[in-house]
PDB file of C-alpha atoms in Angstrom:
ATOM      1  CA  UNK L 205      43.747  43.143 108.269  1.00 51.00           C
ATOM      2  CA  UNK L 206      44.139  44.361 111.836  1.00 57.00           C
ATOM      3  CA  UNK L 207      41.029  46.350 113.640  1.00 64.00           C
ATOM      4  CA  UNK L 208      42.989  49.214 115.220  1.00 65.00           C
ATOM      5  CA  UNK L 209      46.110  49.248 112.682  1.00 63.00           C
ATOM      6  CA  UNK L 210      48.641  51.947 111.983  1.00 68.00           C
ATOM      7  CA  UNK L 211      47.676  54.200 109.105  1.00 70.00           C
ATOM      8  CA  UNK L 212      50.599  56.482 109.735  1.00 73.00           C
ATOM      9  CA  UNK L 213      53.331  55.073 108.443  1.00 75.00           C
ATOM     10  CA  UNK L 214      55.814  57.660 107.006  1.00 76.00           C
ATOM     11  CA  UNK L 215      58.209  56.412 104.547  1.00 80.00           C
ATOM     12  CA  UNK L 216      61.763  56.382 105.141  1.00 81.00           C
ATOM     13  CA  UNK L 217      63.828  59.793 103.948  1.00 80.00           C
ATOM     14  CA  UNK L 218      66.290  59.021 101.335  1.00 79.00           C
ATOM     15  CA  UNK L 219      69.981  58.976 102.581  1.00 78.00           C
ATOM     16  CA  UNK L 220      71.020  62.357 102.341  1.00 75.00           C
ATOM     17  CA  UNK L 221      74.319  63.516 100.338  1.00 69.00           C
ATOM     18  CA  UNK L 222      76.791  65.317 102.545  1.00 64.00           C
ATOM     19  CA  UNK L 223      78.254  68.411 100.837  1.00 57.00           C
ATOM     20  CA  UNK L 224      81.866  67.795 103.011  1.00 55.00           C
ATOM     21  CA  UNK L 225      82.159  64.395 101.130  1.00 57.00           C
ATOM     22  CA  UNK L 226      81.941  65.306  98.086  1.00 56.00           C
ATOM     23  CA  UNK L 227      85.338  64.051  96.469  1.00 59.00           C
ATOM     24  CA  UNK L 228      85.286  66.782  93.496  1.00 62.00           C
ATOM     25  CA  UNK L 229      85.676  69.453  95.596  1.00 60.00           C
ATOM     26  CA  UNK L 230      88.141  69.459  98.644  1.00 63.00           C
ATOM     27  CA  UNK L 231      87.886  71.581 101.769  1.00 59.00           C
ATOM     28  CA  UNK L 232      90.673  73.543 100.723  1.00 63.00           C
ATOM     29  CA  UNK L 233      88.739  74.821  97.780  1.00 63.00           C
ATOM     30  CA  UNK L 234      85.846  75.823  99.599  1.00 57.00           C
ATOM     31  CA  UNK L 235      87.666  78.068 102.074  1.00 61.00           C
ATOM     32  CA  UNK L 236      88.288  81.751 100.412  1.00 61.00           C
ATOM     33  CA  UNK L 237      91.526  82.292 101.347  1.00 61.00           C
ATOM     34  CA  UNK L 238      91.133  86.152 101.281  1.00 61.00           C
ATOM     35  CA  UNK L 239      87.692  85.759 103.366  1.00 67.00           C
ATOM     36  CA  UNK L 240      87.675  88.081 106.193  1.00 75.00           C
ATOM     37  CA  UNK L 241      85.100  89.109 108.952  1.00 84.00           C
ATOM     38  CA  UNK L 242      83.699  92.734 108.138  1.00 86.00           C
ATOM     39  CA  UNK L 243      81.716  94.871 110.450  1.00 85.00           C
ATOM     40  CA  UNK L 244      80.341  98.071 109.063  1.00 84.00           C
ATOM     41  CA  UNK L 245      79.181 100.413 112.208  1.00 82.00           C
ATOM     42  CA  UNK L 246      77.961 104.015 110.278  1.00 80.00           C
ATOM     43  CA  UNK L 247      80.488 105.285 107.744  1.00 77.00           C
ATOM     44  CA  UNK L 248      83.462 102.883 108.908  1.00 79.00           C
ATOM     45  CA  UNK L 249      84.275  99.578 107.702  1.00 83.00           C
ATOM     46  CA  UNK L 250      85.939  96.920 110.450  1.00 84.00           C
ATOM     47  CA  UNK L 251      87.824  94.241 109.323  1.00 86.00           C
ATOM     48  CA  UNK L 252      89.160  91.483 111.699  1.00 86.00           C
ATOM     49  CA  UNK L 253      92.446  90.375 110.473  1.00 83.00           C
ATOM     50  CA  UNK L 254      95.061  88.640 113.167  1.00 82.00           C
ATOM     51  CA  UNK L 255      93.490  88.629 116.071  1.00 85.00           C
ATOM     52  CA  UNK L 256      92.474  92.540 115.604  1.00 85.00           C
ATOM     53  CA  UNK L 257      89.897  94.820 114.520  1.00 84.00           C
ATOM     54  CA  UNK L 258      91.144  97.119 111.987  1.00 79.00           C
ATOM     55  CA  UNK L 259      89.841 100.387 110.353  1.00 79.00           C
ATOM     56  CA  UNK L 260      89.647 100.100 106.450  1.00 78.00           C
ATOM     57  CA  UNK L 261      88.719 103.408 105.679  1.00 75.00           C
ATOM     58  CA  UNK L 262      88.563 106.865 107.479  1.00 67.00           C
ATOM     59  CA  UNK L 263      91.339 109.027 108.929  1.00 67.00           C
ATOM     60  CA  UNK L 264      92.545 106.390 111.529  1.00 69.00           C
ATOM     61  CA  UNK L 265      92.688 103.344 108.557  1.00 68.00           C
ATOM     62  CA  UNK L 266      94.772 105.148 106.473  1.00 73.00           C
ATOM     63  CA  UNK L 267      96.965 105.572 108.922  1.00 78.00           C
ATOM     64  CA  UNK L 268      97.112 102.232 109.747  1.00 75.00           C
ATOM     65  CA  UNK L 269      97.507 101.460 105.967  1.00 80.00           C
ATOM     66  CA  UNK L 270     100.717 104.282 105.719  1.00 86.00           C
ATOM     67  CA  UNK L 271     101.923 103.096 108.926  1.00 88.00           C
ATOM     68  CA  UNK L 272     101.798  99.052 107.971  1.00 88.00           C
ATOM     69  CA  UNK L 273     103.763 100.468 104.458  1.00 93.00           C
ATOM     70  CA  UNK L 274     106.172 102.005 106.889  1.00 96.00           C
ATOM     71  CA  UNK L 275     107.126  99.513 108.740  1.00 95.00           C
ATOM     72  CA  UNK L 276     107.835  97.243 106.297  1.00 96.00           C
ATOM     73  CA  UNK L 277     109.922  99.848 104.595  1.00 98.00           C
ATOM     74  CA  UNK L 278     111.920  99.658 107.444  1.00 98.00           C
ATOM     75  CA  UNK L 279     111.920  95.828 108.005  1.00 98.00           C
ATOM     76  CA  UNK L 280     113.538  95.819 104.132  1.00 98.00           C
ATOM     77  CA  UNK L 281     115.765  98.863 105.041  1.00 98.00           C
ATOM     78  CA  UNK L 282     117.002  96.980 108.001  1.00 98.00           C
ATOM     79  CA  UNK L 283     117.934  93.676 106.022  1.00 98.00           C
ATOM     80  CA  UNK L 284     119.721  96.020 103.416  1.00 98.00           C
ATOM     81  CA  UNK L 285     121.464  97.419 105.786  1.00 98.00           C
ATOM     82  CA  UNK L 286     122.660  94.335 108.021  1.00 98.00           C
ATOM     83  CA  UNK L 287     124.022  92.826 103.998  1.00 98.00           C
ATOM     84  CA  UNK L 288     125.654  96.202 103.628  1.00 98.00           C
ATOM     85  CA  UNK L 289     127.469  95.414 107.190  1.00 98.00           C
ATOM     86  CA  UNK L 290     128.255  91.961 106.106  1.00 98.00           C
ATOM     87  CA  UNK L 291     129.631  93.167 102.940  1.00 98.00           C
ATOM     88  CA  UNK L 292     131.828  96.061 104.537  1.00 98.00           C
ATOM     89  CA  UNK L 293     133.154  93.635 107.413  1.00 98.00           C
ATOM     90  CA  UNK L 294     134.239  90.912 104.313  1.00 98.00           C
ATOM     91  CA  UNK L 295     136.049  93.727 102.345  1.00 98.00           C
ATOM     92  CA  UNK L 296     138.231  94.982 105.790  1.00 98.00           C
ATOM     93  CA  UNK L 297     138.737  91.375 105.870  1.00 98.00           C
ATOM     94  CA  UNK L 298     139.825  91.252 102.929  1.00 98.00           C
ATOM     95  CA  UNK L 299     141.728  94.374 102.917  1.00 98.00           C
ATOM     96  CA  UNK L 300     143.392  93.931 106.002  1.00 98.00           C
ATOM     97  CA  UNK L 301     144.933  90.205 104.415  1.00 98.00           C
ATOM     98  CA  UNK L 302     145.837  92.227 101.043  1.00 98.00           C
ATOM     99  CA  UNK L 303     148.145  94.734 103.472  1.00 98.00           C
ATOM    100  CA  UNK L 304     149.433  92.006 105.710  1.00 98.00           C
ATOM    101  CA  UNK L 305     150.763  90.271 102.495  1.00 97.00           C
ATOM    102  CA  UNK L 306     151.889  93.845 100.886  1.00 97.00           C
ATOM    103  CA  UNK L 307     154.305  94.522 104.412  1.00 98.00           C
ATOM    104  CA  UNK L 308     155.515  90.835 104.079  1.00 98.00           C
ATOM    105  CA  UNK L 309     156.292  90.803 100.363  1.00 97.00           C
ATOM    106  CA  UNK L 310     157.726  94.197 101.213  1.00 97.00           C
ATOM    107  CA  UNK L 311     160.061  93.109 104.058  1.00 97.00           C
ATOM    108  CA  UNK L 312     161.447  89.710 102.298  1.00 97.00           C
ATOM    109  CA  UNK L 313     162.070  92.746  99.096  1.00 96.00           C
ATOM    110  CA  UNK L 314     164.070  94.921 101.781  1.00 96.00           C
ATOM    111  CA  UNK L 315     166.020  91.731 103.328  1.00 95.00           C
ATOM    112  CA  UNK L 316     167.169  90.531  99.778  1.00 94.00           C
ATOM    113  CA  UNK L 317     168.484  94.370  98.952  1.00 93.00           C
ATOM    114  CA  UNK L 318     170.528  94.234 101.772  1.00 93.00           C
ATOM    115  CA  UNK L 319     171.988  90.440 101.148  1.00 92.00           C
ATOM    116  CA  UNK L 320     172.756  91.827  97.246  1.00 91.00           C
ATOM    117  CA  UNK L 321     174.454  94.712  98.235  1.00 89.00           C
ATOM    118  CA  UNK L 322     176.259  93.416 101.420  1.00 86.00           C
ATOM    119  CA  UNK L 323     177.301  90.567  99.233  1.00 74.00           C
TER     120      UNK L 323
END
């Protein structure tokens, strides 16, 4: 046994188990997918959502709120309404073909009239 030796010897800490690893659970899972940064300053609520703060409640987020609902009114309004041009442009199309073949049918009707009764 050594004169001067080392008393303090701490023991070694036990490996620790890292919560990332953990193969039940993948990160996925652990990420709320509806998590969003909140900032409450008096009576209004902020949330940060795309790069902007945003007003959840109050005068000014409600108008947000009517005027996101608005716009996508019109972003569905707009789609309608390019399918309803679509639409109407096929239908002239076809129209237009129905009357071309009405005049020719019509014409070859007229030229065989006039070879009966010249004939």
């Amino acid at each position: 046994m050594p004169f001067f030796g080392n008393k303090f010897s701490p023991k070694k800490p036990s490996s620790r188990k890292s919560f990332l690893h953990n193969s039940s659970k993948s990160p996925d899972k652990l990420i709320e997918k509806d998590s969003s940064t909140k900032l409450a300053l008096g009576d209004y609520i902020l949330t940060f959502q795309n790069g902007k703060w945003v007003l959840e409640n109050g005068v000014q987020g409600a108008m947000h709120k009517a005027l996101k609902k608005q716009n996508l009114r019109i972003q569905t309004l707009e789609e309608e309404n390019n399918l309803l041009k679509l639409k109407l442009e096929c239908f002239m199309n076809m129209l237009t073909e129905t009357t071309i073949d009405s005049h020719i049918q019509q014409r070859e009707i007229e030229k065989l009239k006039t070879e009966v009764f010249n004939n």
